[in-house]
Short mmCIF file of C-alpha atoms and ligand atoms in Angstrom, two decimals:
data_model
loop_
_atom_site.label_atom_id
_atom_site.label_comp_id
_atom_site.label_asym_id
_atom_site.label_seq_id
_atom_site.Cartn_x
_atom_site.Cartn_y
_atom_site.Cartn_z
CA UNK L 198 -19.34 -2.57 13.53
CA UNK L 199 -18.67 -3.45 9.88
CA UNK L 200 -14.88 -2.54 9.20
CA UNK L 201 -14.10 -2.08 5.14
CA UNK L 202 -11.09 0.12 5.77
CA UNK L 203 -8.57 -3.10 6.16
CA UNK L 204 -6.11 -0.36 2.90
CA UNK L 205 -5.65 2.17 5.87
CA UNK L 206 -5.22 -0.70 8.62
CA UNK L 207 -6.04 -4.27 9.17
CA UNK L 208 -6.56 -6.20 12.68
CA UNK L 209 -3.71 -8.07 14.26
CA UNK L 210 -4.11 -11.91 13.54
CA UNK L 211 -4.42 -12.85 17.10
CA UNK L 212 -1.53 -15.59 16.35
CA UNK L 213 0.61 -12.16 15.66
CA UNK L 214 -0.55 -10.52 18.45
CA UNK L 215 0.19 -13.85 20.82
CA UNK L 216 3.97 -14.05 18.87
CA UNK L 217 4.55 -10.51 20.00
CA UNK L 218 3.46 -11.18 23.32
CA UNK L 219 5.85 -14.12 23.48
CA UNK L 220 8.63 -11.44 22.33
CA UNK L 221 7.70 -9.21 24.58
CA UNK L 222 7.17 -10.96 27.96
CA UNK L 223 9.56 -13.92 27.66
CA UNK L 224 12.37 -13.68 24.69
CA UNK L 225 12.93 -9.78 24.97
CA UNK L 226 16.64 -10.22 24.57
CA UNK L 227 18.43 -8.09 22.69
CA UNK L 228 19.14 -10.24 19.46
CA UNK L 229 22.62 -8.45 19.24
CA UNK L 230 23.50 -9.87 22.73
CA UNK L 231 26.28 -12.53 23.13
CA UNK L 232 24.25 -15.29 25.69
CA UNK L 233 22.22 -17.74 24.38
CA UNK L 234 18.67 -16.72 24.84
CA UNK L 235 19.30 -13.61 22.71
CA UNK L 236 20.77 -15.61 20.45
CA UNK L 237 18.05 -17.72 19.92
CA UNK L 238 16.25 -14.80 19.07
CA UNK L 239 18.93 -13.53 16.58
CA UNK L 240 18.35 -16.57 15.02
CA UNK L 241 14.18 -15.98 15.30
CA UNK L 242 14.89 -13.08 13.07
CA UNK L 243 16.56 -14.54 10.39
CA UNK L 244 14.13 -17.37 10.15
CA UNK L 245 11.70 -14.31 9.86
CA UNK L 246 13.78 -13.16 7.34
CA UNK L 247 13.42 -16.06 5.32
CA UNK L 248 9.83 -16.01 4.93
CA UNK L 249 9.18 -12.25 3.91
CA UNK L 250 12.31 -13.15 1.42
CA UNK L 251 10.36 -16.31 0.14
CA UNK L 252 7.10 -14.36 -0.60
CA UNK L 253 8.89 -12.14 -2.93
CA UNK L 254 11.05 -14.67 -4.48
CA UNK L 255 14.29 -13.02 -2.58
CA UNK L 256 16.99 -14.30 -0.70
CA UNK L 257 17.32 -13.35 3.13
CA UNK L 258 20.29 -11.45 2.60
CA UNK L 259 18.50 -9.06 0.16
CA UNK L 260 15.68 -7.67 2.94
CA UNK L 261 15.88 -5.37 5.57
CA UNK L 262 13.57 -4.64 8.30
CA UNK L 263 12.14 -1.67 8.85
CA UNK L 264 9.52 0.74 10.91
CA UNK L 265 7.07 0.80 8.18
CA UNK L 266 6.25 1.08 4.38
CA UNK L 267 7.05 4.86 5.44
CA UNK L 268 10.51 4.14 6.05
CA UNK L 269 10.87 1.71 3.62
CA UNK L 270 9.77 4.14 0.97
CA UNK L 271 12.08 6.96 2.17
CA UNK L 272 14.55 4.40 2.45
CA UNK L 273 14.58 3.10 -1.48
CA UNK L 274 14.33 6.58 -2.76
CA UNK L 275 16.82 8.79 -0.47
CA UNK L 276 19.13 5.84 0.34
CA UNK L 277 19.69 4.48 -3.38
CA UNK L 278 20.08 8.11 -4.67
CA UNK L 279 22.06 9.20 -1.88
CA UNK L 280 24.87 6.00 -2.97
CA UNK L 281 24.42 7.54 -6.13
CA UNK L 282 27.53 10.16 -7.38
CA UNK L 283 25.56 13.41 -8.96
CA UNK L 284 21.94 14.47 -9.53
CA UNK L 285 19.84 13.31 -12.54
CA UNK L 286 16.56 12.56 -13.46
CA UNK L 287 14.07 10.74 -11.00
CA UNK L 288 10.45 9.81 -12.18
CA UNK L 289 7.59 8.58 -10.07
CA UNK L 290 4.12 7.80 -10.91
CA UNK L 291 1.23 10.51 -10.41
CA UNK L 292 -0.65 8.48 -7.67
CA UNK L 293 1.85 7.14 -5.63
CA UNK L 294 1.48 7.36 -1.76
CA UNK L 295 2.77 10.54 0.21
CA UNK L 296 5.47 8.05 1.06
CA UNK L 297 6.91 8.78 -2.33
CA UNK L 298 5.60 11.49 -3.61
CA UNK L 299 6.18 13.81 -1.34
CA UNK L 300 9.63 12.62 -1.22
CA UNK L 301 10.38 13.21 -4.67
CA UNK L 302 9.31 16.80 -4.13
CA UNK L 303 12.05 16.78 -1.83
CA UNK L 304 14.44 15.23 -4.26
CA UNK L 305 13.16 17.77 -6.46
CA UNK L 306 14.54 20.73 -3.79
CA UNK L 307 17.67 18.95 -3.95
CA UNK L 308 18.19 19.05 -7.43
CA UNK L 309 16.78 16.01 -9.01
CA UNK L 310 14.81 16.76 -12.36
CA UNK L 311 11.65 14.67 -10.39
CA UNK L 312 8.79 14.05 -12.98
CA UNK L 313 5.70 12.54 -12.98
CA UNK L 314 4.69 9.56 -14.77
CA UNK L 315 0.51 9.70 -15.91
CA UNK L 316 -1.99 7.01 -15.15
CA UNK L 317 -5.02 6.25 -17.62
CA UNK L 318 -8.33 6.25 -16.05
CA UNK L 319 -8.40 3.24 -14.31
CA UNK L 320 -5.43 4.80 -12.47
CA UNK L 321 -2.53 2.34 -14.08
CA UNK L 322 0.59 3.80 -15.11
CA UNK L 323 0.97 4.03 -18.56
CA UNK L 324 3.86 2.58 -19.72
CA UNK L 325 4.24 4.27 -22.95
CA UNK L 326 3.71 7.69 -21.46
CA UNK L 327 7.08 6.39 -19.11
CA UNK L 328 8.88 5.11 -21.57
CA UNK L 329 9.06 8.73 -23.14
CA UNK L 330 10.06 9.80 -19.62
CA UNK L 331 12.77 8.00 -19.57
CA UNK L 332 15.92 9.61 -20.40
CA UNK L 333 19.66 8.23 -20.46
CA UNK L 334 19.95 10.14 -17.33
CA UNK L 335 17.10 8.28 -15.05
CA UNK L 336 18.52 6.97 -11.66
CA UNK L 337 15.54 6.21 -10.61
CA UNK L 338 12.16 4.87 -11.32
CA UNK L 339 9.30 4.76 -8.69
CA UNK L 340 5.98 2.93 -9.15
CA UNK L 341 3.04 1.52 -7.04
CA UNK L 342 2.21 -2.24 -7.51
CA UNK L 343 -1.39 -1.83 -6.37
CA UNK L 344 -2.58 1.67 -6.08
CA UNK L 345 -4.22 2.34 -2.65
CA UNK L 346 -7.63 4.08 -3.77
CA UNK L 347 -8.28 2.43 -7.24
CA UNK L 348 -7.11 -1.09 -6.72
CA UNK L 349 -4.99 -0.61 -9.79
CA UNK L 350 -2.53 -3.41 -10.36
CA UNK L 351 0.66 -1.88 -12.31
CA UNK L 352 2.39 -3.86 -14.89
CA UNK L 353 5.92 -4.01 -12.94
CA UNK L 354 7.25 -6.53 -15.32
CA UNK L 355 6.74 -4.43 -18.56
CA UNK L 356 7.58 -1.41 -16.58
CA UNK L 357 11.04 -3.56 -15.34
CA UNK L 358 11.87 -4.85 -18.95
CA UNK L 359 11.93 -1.29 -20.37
CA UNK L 360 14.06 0.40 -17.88
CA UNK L 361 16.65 -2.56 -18.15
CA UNK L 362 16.31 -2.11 -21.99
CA UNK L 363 16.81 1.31 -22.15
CA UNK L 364 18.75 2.93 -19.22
CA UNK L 365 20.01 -0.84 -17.42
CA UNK L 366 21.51 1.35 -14.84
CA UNK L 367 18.13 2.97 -13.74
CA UNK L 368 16.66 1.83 -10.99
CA UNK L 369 13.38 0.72 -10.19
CA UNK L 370 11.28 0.98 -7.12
CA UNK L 371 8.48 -0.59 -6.28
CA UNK L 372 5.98 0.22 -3.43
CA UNK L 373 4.25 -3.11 -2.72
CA UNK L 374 2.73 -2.09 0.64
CA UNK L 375 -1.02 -2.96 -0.68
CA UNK L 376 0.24 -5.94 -3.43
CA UNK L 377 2.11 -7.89 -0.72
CA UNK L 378 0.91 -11.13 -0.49
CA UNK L 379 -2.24 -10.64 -2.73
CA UNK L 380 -0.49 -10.18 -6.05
CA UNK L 381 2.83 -12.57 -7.19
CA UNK L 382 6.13 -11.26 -6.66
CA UNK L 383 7.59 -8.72 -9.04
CA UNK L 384 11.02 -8.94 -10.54
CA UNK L 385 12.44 -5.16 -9.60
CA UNK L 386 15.34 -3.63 -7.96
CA UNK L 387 13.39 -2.51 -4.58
CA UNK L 388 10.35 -3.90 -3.04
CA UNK L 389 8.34 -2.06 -0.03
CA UNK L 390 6.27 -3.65 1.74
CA UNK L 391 4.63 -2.75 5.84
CA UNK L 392 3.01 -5.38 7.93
CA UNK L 393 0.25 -3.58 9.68
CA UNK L 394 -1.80 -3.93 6.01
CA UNK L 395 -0.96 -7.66 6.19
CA UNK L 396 -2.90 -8.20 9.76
CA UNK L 397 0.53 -7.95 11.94
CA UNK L 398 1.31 -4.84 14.39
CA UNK L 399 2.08 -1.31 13.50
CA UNK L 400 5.73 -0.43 13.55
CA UNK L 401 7.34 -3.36 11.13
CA UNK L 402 7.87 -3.08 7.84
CA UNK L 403 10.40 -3.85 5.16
CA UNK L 404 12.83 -2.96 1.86
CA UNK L 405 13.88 -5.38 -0.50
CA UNK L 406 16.98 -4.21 -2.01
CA UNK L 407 18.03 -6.72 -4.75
CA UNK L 408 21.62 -7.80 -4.34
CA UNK L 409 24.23 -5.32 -6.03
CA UNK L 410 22.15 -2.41 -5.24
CA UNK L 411 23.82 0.24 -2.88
CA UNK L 412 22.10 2.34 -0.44
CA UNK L 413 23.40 4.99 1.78
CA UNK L 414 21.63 3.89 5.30
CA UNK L 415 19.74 6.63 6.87
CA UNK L 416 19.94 5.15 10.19
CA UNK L 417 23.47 5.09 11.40
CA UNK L 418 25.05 3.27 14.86
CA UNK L 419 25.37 -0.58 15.73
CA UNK L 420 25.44 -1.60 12.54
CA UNK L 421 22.35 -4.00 12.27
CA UNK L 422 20.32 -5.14 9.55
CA UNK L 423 23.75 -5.31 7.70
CA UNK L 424 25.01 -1.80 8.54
CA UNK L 425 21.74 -1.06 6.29
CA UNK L 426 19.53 0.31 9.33
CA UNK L 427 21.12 0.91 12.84
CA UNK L 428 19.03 0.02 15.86
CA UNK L 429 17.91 -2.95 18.35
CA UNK L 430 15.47 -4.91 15.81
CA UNK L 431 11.49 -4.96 17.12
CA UNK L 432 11.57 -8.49 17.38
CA UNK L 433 8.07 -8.59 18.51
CA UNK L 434 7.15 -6.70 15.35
CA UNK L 435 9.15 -8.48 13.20
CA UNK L 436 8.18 -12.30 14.68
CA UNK L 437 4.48 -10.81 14.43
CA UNK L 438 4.84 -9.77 10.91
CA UNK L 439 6.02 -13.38 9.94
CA UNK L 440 3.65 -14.83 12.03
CA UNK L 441 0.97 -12.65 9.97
CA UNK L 442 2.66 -13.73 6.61
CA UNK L 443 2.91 -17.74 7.11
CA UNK L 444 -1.01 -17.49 8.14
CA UNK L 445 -1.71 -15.60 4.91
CA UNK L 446 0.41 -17.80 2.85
CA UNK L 447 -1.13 -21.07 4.88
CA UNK L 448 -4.54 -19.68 3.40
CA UNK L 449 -3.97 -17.49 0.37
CA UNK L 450 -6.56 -18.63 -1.99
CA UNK L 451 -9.15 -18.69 0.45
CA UNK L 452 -8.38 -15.10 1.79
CA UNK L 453 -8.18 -13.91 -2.00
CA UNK L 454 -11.37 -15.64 -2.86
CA UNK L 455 -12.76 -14.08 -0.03
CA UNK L 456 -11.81 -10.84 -0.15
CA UNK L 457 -13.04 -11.12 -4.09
CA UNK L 458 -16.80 -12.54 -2.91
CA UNK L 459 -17.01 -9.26 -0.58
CA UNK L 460 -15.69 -6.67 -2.98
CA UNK L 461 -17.91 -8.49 -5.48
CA UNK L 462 -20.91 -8.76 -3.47
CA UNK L 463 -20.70 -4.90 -2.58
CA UNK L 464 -20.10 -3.51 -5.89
CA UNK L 465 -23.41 -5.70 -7.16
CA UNK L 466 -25.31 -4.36 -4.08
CA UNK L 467 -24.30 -0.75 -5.00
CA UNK L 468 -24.38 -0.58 -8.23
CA UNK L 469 -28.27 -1.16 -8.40
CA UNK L 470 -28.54 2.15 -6.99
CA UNK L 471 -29.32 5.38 -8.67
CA UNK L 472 -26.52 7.54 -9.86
CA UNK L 473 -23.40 5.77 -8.88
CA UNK L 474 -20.03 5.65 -10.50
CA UNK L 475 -17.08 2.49 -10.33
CA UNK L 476 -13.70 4.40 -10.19
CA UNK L 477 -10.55 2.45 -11.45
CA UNK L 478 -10.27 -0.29 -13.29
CA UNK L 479 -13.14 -3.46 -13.51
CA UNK L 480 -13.80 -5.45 -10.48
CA UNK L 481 -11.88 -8.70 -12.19
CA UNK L 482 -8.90 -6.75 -13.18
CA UNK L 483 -8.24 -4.48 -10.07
CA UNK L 484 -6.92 -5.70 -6.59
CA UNK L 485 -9.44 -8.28 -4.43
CA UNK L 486 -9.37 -5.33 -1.83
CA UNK L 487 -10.31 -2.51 -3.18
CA UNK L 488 -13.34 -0.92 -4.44
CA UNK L 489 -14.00 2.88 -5.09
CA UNK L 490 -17.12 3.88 -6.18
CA UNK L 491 -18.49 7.93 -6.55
CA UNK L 492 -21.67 8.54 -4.91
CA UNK L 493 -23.21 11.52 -7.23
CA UNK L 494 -24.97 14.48 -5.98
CA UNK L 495 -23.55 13.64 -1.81
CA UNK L 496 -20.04 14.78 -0.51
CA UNK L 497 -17.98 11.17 0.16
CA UNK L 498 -16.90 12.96 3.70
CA UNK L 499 -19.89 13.66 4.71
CA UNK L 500 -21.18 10.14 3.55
CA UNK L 501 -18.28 9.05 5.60
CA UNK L 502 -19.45 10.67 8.88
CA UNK L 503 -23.03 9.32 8.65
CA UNK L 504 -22.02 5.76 7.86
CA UNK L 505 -19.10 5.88 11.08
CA UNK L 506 -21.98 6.98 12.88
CA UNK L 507 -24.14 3.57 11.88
CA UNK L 508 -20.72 1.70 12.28
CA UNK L 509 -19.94 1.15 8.65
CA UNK L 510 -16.30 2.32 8.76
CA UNK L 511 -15.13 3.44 5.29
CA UNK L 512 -12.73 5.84 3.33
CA UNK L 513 -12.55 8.80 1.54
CA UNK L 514 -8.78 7.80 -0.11
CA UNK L 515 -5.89 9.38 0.38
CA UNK L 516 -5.88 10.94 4.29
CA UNK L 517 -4.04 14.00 3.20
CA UNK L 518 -6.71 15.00 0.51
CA UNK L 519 -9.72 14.10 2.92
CA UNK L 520 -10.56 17.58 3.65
CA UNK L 521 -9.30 19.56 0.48
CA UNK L 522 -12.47 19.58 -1.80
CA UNK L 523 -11.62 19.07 -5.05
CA UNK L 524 -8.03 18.20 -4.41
CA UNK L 525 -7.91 14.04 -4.23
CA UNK L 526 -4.38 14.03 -6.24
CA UNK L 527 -4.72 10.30 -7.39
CA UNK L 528 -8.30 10.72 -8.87
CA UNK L 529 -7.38 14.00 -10.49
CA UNK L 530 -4.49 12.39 -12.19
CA UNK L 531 -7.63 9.63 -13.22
CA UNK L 532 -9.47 12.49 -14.41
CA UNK L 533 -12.20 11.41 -12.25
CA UNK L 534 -13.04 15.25 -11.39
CA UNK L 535 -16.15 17.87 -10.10
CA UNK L 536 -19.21 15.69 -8.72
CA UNK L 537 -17.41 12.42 -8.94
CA UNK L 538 -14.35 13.05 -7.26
CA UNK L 539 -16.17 14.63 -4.74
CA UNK L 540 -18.48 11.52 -3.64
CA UNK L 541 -15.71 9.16 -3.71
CA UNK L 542 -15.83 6.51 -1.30
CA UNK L 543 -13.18 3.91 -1.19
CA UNK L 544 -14.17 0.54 0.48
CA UNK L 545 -11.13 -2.00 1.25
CA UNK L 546 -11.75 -5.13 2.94
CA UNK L 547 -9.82 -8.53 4.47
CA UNK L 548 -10.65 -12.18 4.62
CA UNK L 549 -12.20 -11.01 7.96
CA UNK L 550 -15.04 -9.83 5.93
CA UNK L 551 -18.19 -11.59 4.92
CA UNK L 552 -20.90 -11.13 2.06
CA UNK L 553 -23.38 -10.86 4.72
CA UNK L 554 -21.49 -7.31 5.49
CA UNK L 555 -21.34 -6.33 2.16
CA UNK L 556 -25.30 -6.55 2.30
CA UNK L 557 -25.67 -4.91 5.47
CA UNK L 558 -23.32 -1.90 4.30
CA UNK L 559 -25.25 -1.69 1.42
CA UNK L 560 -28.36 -1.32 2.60
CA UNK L 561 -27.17 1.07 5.40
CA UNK L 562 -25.25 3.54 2.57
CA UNK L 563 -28.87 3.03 0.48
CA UNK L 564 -30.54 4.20 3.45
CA UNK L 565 -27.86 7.51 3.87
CA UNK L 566 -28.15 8.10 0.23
CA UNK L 567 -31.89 8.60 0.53
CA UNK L 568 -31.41 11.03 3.65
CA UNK L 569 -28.51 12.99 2.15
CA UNK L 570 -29.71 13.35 -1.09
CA UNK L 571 -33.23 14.13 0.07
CA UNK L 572 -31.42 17.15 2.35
CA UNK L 573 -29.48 18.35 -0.39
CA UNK L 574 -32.34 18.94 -2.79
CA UNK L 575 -33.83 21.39 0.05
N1 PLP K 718 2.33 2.93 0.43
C1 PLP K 718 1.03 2.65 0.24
C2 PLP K 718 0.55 2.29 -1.12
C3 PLP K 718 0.14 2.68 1.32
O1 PLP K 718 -1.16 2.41 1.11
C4 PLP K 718 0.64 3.04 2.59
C5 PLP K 718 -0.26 3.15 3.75
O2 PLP K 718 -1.38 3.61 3.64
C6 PLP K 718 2.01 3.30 2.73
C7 PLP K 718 2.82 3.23 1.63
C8 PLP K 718 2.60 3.67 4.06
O3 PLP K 718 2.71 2.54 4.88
P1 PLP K 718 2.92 2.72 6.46
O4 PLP K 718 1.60 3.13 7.01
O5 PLP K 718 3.33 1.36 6.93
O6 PLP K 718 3.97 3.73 6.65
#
């Protein structure tokens, strides 16, 4: 089996999976219990704390734990809003995830003047396109770090400067749940991040909310995560997901380097085939994880179905488009359109890829090409 689909999900470090064991089986106290053995994992958790607040430059008081980059999303957008006194504008980039997207449609129902920022081809957000957005009304920007089915790497800090400089009270979100870890930290006003794209469990994620931001919690009861989100902490999750962090920090350049010698290897396999398209922006420029290329003249699902069957695992991008021909959101708002939007395969990989796959895949979506192509011409 040859896995390149580590953007939907990646497999748990085994160190992760032993920490949650540990959490599980043996320190399953209830951190908000008084004895000492639950308050050694209270303490677990805020050592945890510290080191997804030290990979984006944060302090520990400024991140809270949550279920997923899901929640985390729902949480920056409906929580800082909801702190918020009135309606306004809100405006969120053409290609983010459901995560936010959808929820702005929702803040749109609500009463929010919700509009889109455009991306260029390569699937960035363009900045000057946002900056005439922006109005002295704007509560809230919302932008992707690394887009999910380009590899696109945003350019937070430009996009941060001009909100402070022209509407300082606007605030920015910034989904991170693909950048984490791969790209440098970001200076913003909310960070999302999820751990089961970072080789920990499903089920963890978290928000960085820098400090003087308000948010109205969504989850109300006991109080934890500082009154911010009610409910017994996963500590398995949560010791997992640090456990998956301090390995990926331990190894960073080699996992990035890696990552980069797979993505590179494929694209150079693929692209001495006949009639094949790179979508998003150059290999050097884009994310070490992600590559989406168009297949022309084959549908990318069912290019998807033969290569599952060979045990190439792969993508089509975004889930919710998957079976909607003609209606992948992010590569319409790339203009990538017609033939080429319709053979899109995404291919996202981890350091627990080699080059050696890369060839293998290559040869097996060469061999696919030839049948599928060969069928279609019938
Ligand atoms: N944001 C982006 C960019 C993603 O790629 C994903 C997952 O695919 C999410 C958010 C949602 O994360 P989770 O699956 O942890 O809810």
């Amino acid at each position: 089996m040859i896995y390149f689909d580590n953007s939907a999900t990646t497999a748990v470090l085994p160190e992760a999976a032993e920490t949650a064991r540990r959490y599980m089986l043996e320190q399953y106290f209830n951190p908000a219990a008084a004895y000492g053995a639950a308050v050694r994992v209270e303490r677990d958790i805020a050592s945890a704390r510290g080191t997804i607040a030290a990979e984006l430059s944060a302090d520990s008081s400024e991140i809270v734990f949550t279920s997923c980059g899901t929640e985390s999303n729902n949480t920056a957008l409906f929580g800082s809003l909801g702190a918020m006194h009135g309606r306004g504008r809100v405006i969120v980039s053409a290609v983010e995830h459901p995560s936010v997207y959808e929820a702005a449609l929702v803040l749109r129902e609500q009463g929010y003047d919700v509009q889109f920022a455009p991306v260029d081809e390569t699937g960035k957000v363009q900045v000057s396109a946002l900056e005439q957005l922006l109005t002295k009304d704007t509560r809230l920007v919302s932008v992707m770090h690394v887009n999910n089915e380009s590899g696109a790497i945003n350019d937070i800090g430009a996009i941060y400067a001009l909100i402070k400089r022209r509407v300082p009270d606007c605030l920015l979100h910034v989904d991170g749940v693909q950048a984490f870890m791969k790209e440098p930290p970001v200076k913003c006003d909310l960070y999302s991040v999820s751990g089961h794209k970072l080789h920990a469990p499903k089920g963890v994620g978290a928000l960085y909310i820098r400090r003087g931001v308000r948010i109205k919690p969504y989850l109300i009861g006991g109080g934890q995560e500082s009154g911010m989100r009610s409910g017994t902490a996963n500590a398995p999750g949560i010791m997992a997901f640090s456990a998956a962090v301090s390995d990926f920090s331990a190894h960073r350049e080699e996992y990035l380097a890696s990552m980069l010698a797979v993505k590179k290897r494929l694209y150079a396999d693929l692209s001495s085939l006949r009639d094949v398209r790179l979508n998003g922006p150059d290999i050097g420029s884009a994310a070490p994880h992600i590559l989406n290329m168009s297949f022309m003249g084959v549908r990318g699902e069912v290019l998807l179905n033969a290569l599952s069957e060979k045990g190439l695992y792969v993508s089509t991008g975004s889930a919710c488009a998957a079976h909607k021909r003609g209606k992948n959101r992010i590569l319409n708002a790339m203009g990538i359109i017609g033939d080429r939007q319709d053979g899109a395969i995404r291919f996202s990989f981890s350091h627990c890829n080699t080059v050696e796959e890369a060839d293998t895949a290559a040869q097996m979506i060469e061999e696919q090409l030839n049948i599928l192509r060969r069928f279609k011409r019938r």
